[in-house]
Coordinates of N, CA and C in Angstrom, one line a residue:
X1 N -16.7 -3.4 -11.0 CA -15.9 -2.1 -10.3 C -16.0 -2.4 -9.3
X2 N -14.1 -2.2 -9.1 CA -13.4 -2.1 -7.9 C -12.9 -0.9 -7.3
X3 N -13.5 -0.6 -6.1 CA -13.1 0.1 -5.1 C -13.0 0.6 -3.6
X4 N -11.5 1.3 -4.0 CA -11.0 0.5 -2.7 C -10.7 3.0 -1.6
X5 N -11.2 2.0 -0.6 CA -10.9 3.0 0.0 C -10.1 3.5 1.6
X6 N -9.3 4.4 1.5 CA -7.6 3.9 2.5 C -8.7 4.4 3.8
X7 N -7.8 4.1 4.9 CA -8.0 5.1 6.2 C -6.7 4.7 6.8
X8 N -6.4 5.4 8.3 CA -5.5 5.4 9.3 C -4.6 6.5 9.0
X9 N -4.6 7.0 8.0 CA -3.6 8.8 7.9 C -3.4 9.9 9.7
X10 N -2.4 10.6 9.0 CA -2.6 11.6 10.1 C -1.7 12.1 10.1
X11 N -1.2 13.4 11.0 CA -0.3 13.4 11.9 C 0.8 13.2 13.4
X12 N 2.2 12.9 13.5 CA 2.5 11.6 13.6 C 3.9 12.2 13.8
X13 N 4.4 12.2 15.5 CA 5.5 12.8 15.0 C 6.9 11.1 15.0
X14 N 8.5 11.8 14.3 CA 9.2 11.4 13.8 C 9.0 9.9 14.9
X15 N 9.6 8.7 14.8 CA 10.1 7.9 15.2 C 8.4 7.6 16.0
X16 N 7.5 7.8 15.8 CA 6.1 7.5 16.0 C 5.5 6.7 15.1
X17 N 4.2 6.2 15.1 CA 3.7 4.7 14.2 C 2.2 4.8 13.5
X18 N 2.0 4.2 12.9 CA 0.5 5.0 12.0 C 0.1 3.4 11.1
X19 N -0.7 3.5 11.4 CA -0.9 1.6 10.4 C -2.7 1.6 9.2
X20 N -2.1 1.9 8.4 CA -3.6 2.6 6.7 C -3.8 0.8 6.6
X21 N -5.5 1.7 6.3 CA -5.9 0.2 6.0 C -6.6 0.1 4.7
X22 N -7.4 -0.4 4.0 CA -7.6 -0.2 3.0 C -8.5 -1.3 3.0
X23 N -9.9 -0.7 2.4 CA -10.8 -2.0 2.2 C -11.6 -1.9 1.1
X24 N -11.5 -2.9 0.3 CA -12.0 -3.2 -1.7 C -13.5 -3.6 -1.3
X25 N -13.9 -3.1 -2.6 CA -15.5 -3.8 -2.5 C -14.9 -4.4 -3.9
X26 N -16.3 -6.1 -3.7 CA -16.4 -6.4 -4.1 C -16.0 -8.0 -3.6
X27 N -16.1 -9.4 -5.0 CA -15.8 -10.3 -4.3 C -14.8 -11.1 -4.2
X28 N -14.0 -10.7 -5.4 CA -12.7 -11.6 -5.6 C -11.6 -10.5 -5.6
X29 N -11.4 -9.7 -4.1 CA -10.5 -9.3 -3.4 C -9.6 -9.9 -3.2
X30 N -9.7 -11.2 -2.5 CA -8.3 -12.4 -2.5 C -7.7 -12.9 -3.5
X31 N -8.3 -13.2 -5.2 CA -7.9 -13.1 -5.7 C -6.8 -11.9 -6.1
X32 N -5.9 -10.5 -5.8 CA -5.7 -9.6 -7.0 C -5.0 -9.9 -5.5
X33 N -3.1 -8.6 -6.3 CA -2.6 -9.0 -5.2 C -2.4 -6.8 -5.0
X34 N -2.5 -6.4 -3.8 CA -2.0 -5.7 -3.4 C -1.2 -4.5 -2.9
X35 N -1.2 -3.3 -3.6 CA 0.3 -2.4 -2.7 C -0.3 -1.2 -2.1
X36 N 0.2 -0.8 -2.1 CA 0.6 0.2 -0.8 C 1.8 1.0 -2.3
X37 N 1.2 2.6 -2.4 CA 2.3 3.5 -3.4 C 2.9 5.2 -3.0
X38 N 3.1 6.0 -2.4 CA 3.1 7.1 -2.1 C 3.4 8.5 -3.3
X39 N 3.3 9.6 -2.9 CA 3.9 10.9 -3.2 C 4.0 11.8 -2.6
X40 N 4.9 11.8 -2.5 CA 5.4 12.7 -1.6 C 5.5 14.7 -1.5
X41 N 4.8 15.6 -2.4 CA 5.1 17.0 -2.6 C 5.3 16.9 -3.4
X42 N 5.3 17.4 -5.2 CA 6.9 18.1 -5.7 C 7.2 16.6 -6.5
X43 N 7.6 15.3 -6.1 CA 8.2 14.3 -6.3 C 6.9 13.1 -7.2
X44 N 6.7 12.8 -8.1 CA 6.6 11.2 -8.4 C 6.1 10.3 -7.3
X45 N 5.1 9.5 -7.4 CA 4.7 8.6 -7.5 C 5.4 7.6 -6.7
X46 N 5.7 6.6 -5.4 CA 6.7 5.7 -6.0 C 5.8 4.7 -5.0
X47 N 6.8 3.1 -5.5 CA 6.1 2.2 -4.8 C 7.2 1.8 -3.0
X48 N 5.8 1.4 -2.1 CA 6.3 1.1 -1.1 C 6.1 -0.2 -0.8
X49 N 5.3 -0.8 -0.9 CA 5.3 -2.5 -0.1 C 4.5 -3.2 -1.5
X50 N 4.0 -4.5 -0.9 CA 3.2 -5.1 -2.1 C 3.0 -6.1 -1.8
X51 N 1.7 -6.8 -2.0 CA 2.0 -8.5 -1.0 C 0.8 -9.8 -2.3
X52 N 1.0 -10.6 -2.5 CA 0.0 -11.5 -3.3 C -1.1 -12.0 -2.6
X53 N -1.8 -12.5 -3.3 CA -3.1 -13.0 -2.8 C -3.0 -13.9 -2.6
X54 N -2.7 -14.3 -1.8 CA -1.7 -15.4 -0.7 C -1.3 -15.2 0.6
X55 N -0.9 -13.6 -0.3 CA 0.1 -13.4 1.0 C 1.5 -13.6 1.0
X56 N 1.8 -15.4 0.0 CA 3.2 -15.4 0.1 C 3.8 -15.0 -0.3
X57 N 3.8 -14.1 -1.3 CA 4.9 -12.7 -1.5 C 4.9 -11.9 -1.8
X58 N 6.0 -11.0 -0.7 CA 6.3 -10.1 -0.4 C 7.1 -8.8 -0.3
X59 N 6.7 -7.9 -1.1 CA 7.6 -7.7 -1.4 C 8.2 -5.1 -1.2
X60 N 8.9 -5.0 -0.6 CA 9.4 -3.9 0.1 C 10.1 -3.0 -0.9
X61 N 9.9 -1.3 -0.6 CA 11.2 -0.6 -1.2 C 11.7 -0.5 -0.3
X62 N 12.9 -0.7 -0.8 CA 14.8 -0.5 0.0 C 14.4 0.5 1.4
X63 N 13.6 1.9 0.8 CA 13.3 2.9 1.9 C 12.6 2.8 3.5
X64 N 11.6 1.1 2.9 CA 11.3 1.3 4.5 C 11.6 0.2 4.7
X65 N 11.5 -0.7 3.9 CA 12.1 -2.4 4.9 C 12.7 -2.7 5.9
X66 N 11.8 -3.0 7.0 CA 12.5 -3.6 8.2 C 12.5 -2.3 9.9
X67 N 11.1 -1.2 8.7 CA 10.3 -0.2 9.3 C 8.9 -0.4 9.2
X68 N 8.2 -1.6 7.8 CA 7.0 -1.0 7.8 C 6.6 -1.8 7.2
X69 N 5.2 -2.9 7.9 CA 4.5 -4.2 7.2 C 3.4 -4.6 6.0
X70 N 4.1 -5.2 5.6 CA 2.4 -4.9 5.1 C 1.4 -6.5 4.9
X71 N 0.9 -6.6 5.0 CA -0.6 -7.8 5.5 C -1.7 -7.7 5.3
X72 N -2.7 -8.4 4.8 CA -3.9 -8.4 4.0 C -5.0 -9.2 5.4
X73 N -6.2 -8.9 5.4 CA -7.2 -10.4 5.7 C -8.0 -10.2 5.3
X74 N -8.1 -11.9 4.3 CA -9.2 -12.1 2.8 C -10.8 -12.2 3.2
X75 N -10.6 -12.2 4.8 CA -12.3 -13.0 5.0 C -12.7 -10.7 5.1
X76 N -11.8 -9.8 5.5 CA -12.6 -8.9 6.0 C -12.0 -7.4 4.6
X77 N -11.7 -8.6 3.0 CA -11.1 -7.2 2.1 C -10.9 -6.0 2.7
X78 N -9.8 -6.8 3.0 CA -8.9 -4.9 3.4 C -7.2 -5.2 3.3
X79 N -6.8 -4.5 2.9 CA -4.9 -5.1 3.7 C -4.6 -3.4 4.1
X80 N -3.7 -3.7 5.1 CA -2.9 -2.7 5.4 C -1.1 -2.8 6.1
X81 N -0.8 -2.0 5.9 CA -0.3 -1.4 5.7 C 1.0 0.0 6.9
X82 N 1.1 -1.3 8.4 CA 1.5 -0.1 9.3 C 3.1 0.0 9.2
X83 N 3.5 1.2 10.0 CA 4.3 2.3 9.6 C 4.6 2.6 11.5
X84 N 6.6 1.9 11.1 CA 6.7 2.2 12.0 C 7.8 3.4 12.4
X85 N 8.9 3.7 12.7 CA 9.6 4.3 13.3 C 9.4 5.2 11.7
X86 N 8.4 6.1 11.9 CA 7.9 7.1 11.0 C 9.3 8.3 10.9
X87 N 9.8 8.8 9.7 CA 10.7 8.8 9.7 C 9.7 10.7 8.5
X88 N 10.5 11.5 9.0 CA 9.8 12.7 8.3 C 10.0 13.3 6.8
X89 N 10.7 12.2 6.0 CA 11.3 11.8 4.8 C 10.0 11.6 4.1
X90 N 9.2 10.3 5.4 CA 8.1 9.4 5.1 C 6.3 10.2 4.3
X91 N 6.5 11.8 5.0 CA 5.9 12.2 5.1 C 4.9 11.8 2.7
X92 N 4.2 11.7 3.2 CA 3.5 11.2 2.1 C 2.0 11.4 1.6
X93 N 0.9 11.8 0.2 CA -0.2 10.5 0.1 C 0.3 9.4 -0.7
X94 N -0.3 8.2 1.0 CA -0.2 6.9 1.2 C -1.8 6.6 0.0
X95 N -1.0 5.6 -1.4 CA -3.0 5.4 -2.4 C -2.2 3.6 -2.2
X96 N -3.2 3.1 -1.5 CA -4.0 1.4 -2.0 C -3.7 1.1 -3.3
X97 N -3.6 -0.1 -4.0 CA -3.9 -0.5 -5.2 C -4.5 -1.8 -5.6
X98 N -5.5 -2.1 -6.3 CA -5.3 -3.9 -7.0 C -4.2 -4.4 -8.3
X99 N -4.1 -4.8 -7.8 CA -3.9 -6.1 -9.3 C -4.8 -7.4 -9.4
X100 N -4.7 -7.3 -11.0 CA -4.8 -8.8 -11.2 C -3.8 -10.0 -11.3
X101 N -3.1 -9.1 -11.0 CA -1.7 -10.7 -11.0 C -1.2 -10.9 -9.9
X102 N -2.6 -11.8 -9.6 CA -3.1 -11.9 -8.0 C -1.2 -12.9 -7.5
X103 N -1.0 -13.9 -8.8 CA 0.3 -14.1 -7.7 C 1.9 -13.5 -7.5
X104 N 1.2 -12.9 -8.1 CA 3.4 -11.8 -7.8 C 2.5 -10.7 -6.6
X105 N 3.3 -9.7 -6.3 CA 3.4 -8.8 -5.0 C 4.3 -7.1 -6.4
X106 N 3.7 -6.8 -7.4 CA 4.4 -5.9 -8.4 C 4.3 -5.0 -7.8
X107 N 5.5 -4.6 -8.7 CA 6.1 -3.8 -8.0 C 5.1 -2.0 -8.9
X108 N 5.8 -2.5 -10.7 CA 5.1 -1.6 -11.6 C 4.3 -0.8 -11.4
X109 N 3.6 0.7 -11.5 CA 2.3 1.1 -11.2 C 1.6 0.7 -12.0
X110 N 2.6 0.8 -14.2 CA 1.5 -0.2 -14.7 C 0.9 -1.6 -14.2
X111 N 1.0 -2.6 -13.4 CA 0.7 -3.1 -13.6 C -0.7 -3.1 -12.0
X112 N -1.1 -2.5 -12.0 CA -2.4 -1.8 -10.9 C -3.4 -1.9 -11.8
X113 N -4.0 -2.4 -11.4 CA -5.8 -1.9 -12.0 C -6.7 -0.8 -11.2
X114 N -7.0 -1.3 -9.9 CA -7.5 -0.1 -9.5 C -6.7 0.3 -8.6
X115 N -7.3 2.4 -8.5 CA -6.8 2.7 -6.8 C -7.5 3.2 -6.5
X116 N -7.0 3.6 -5.0 CA -8.1 4.4 -4.1 C -7.6 5.8 -4.3
X117 N -7.8 6.8 -3.4 CA -7.9 8.5 -3.8 C -7.2 8.7 -2.6
X118 N -6.7 7.8 -1.6 CA -5.2 7.8 -0.8 C -5.7 8.6 0.5
X119 N -4.2 8.7 0.9 CA -4.7 9.4 2.4 C -3.1 9.8 3.1
X120 N -3.3 11.2 3.5 CA -2.5 11.8 4.7 C -1.8 11.8 5.3
X121 N -0.5 11.1 4.7 CA 0.7 11.1 5.6 C 1.9 11.6 6.4
X122 N 2.2 12.7 7.0 CA 2.5 13.7 7.4 C 3.3 13.7 9.0
X123 N 4.7 13.0 9.0 CA 5.4 12.8 9.7 C 6.5 14.4 10.7
X124 N 6.0 14.7 11.6 CA 6.2 15.9 11.7 C 8.5 15.4 12.1
X125 N 9.0 16.4 12.9 CA 10.8 16.5 13.7 C 10.1 17.2 15.0

């Protein structure tokens, strides 16, 4: 069983930055693609960013491209999401997910097999 635990969320003013972390249990982290999704109140969960097992494939949602950066450290079983130039519309619960489709940077929720509980990010105007 794979467990994912997010941290790093909080309250920040518009224009500020946060770095989210997601630590994954298990010895097979390096074989998984990892993704970040978010869900704002009253909205469906949406894709934010994904990274393949090697870091060679990375994909961002258009809404965060140029502001957010996904990265991973396989030695630490951790994936990161650096969020800069935050906007109030970035307010959401951010969740990380692991996919056995390791060579890809999966976009769709159904391509992910394990999910974390999420961490709240609130951006004030």
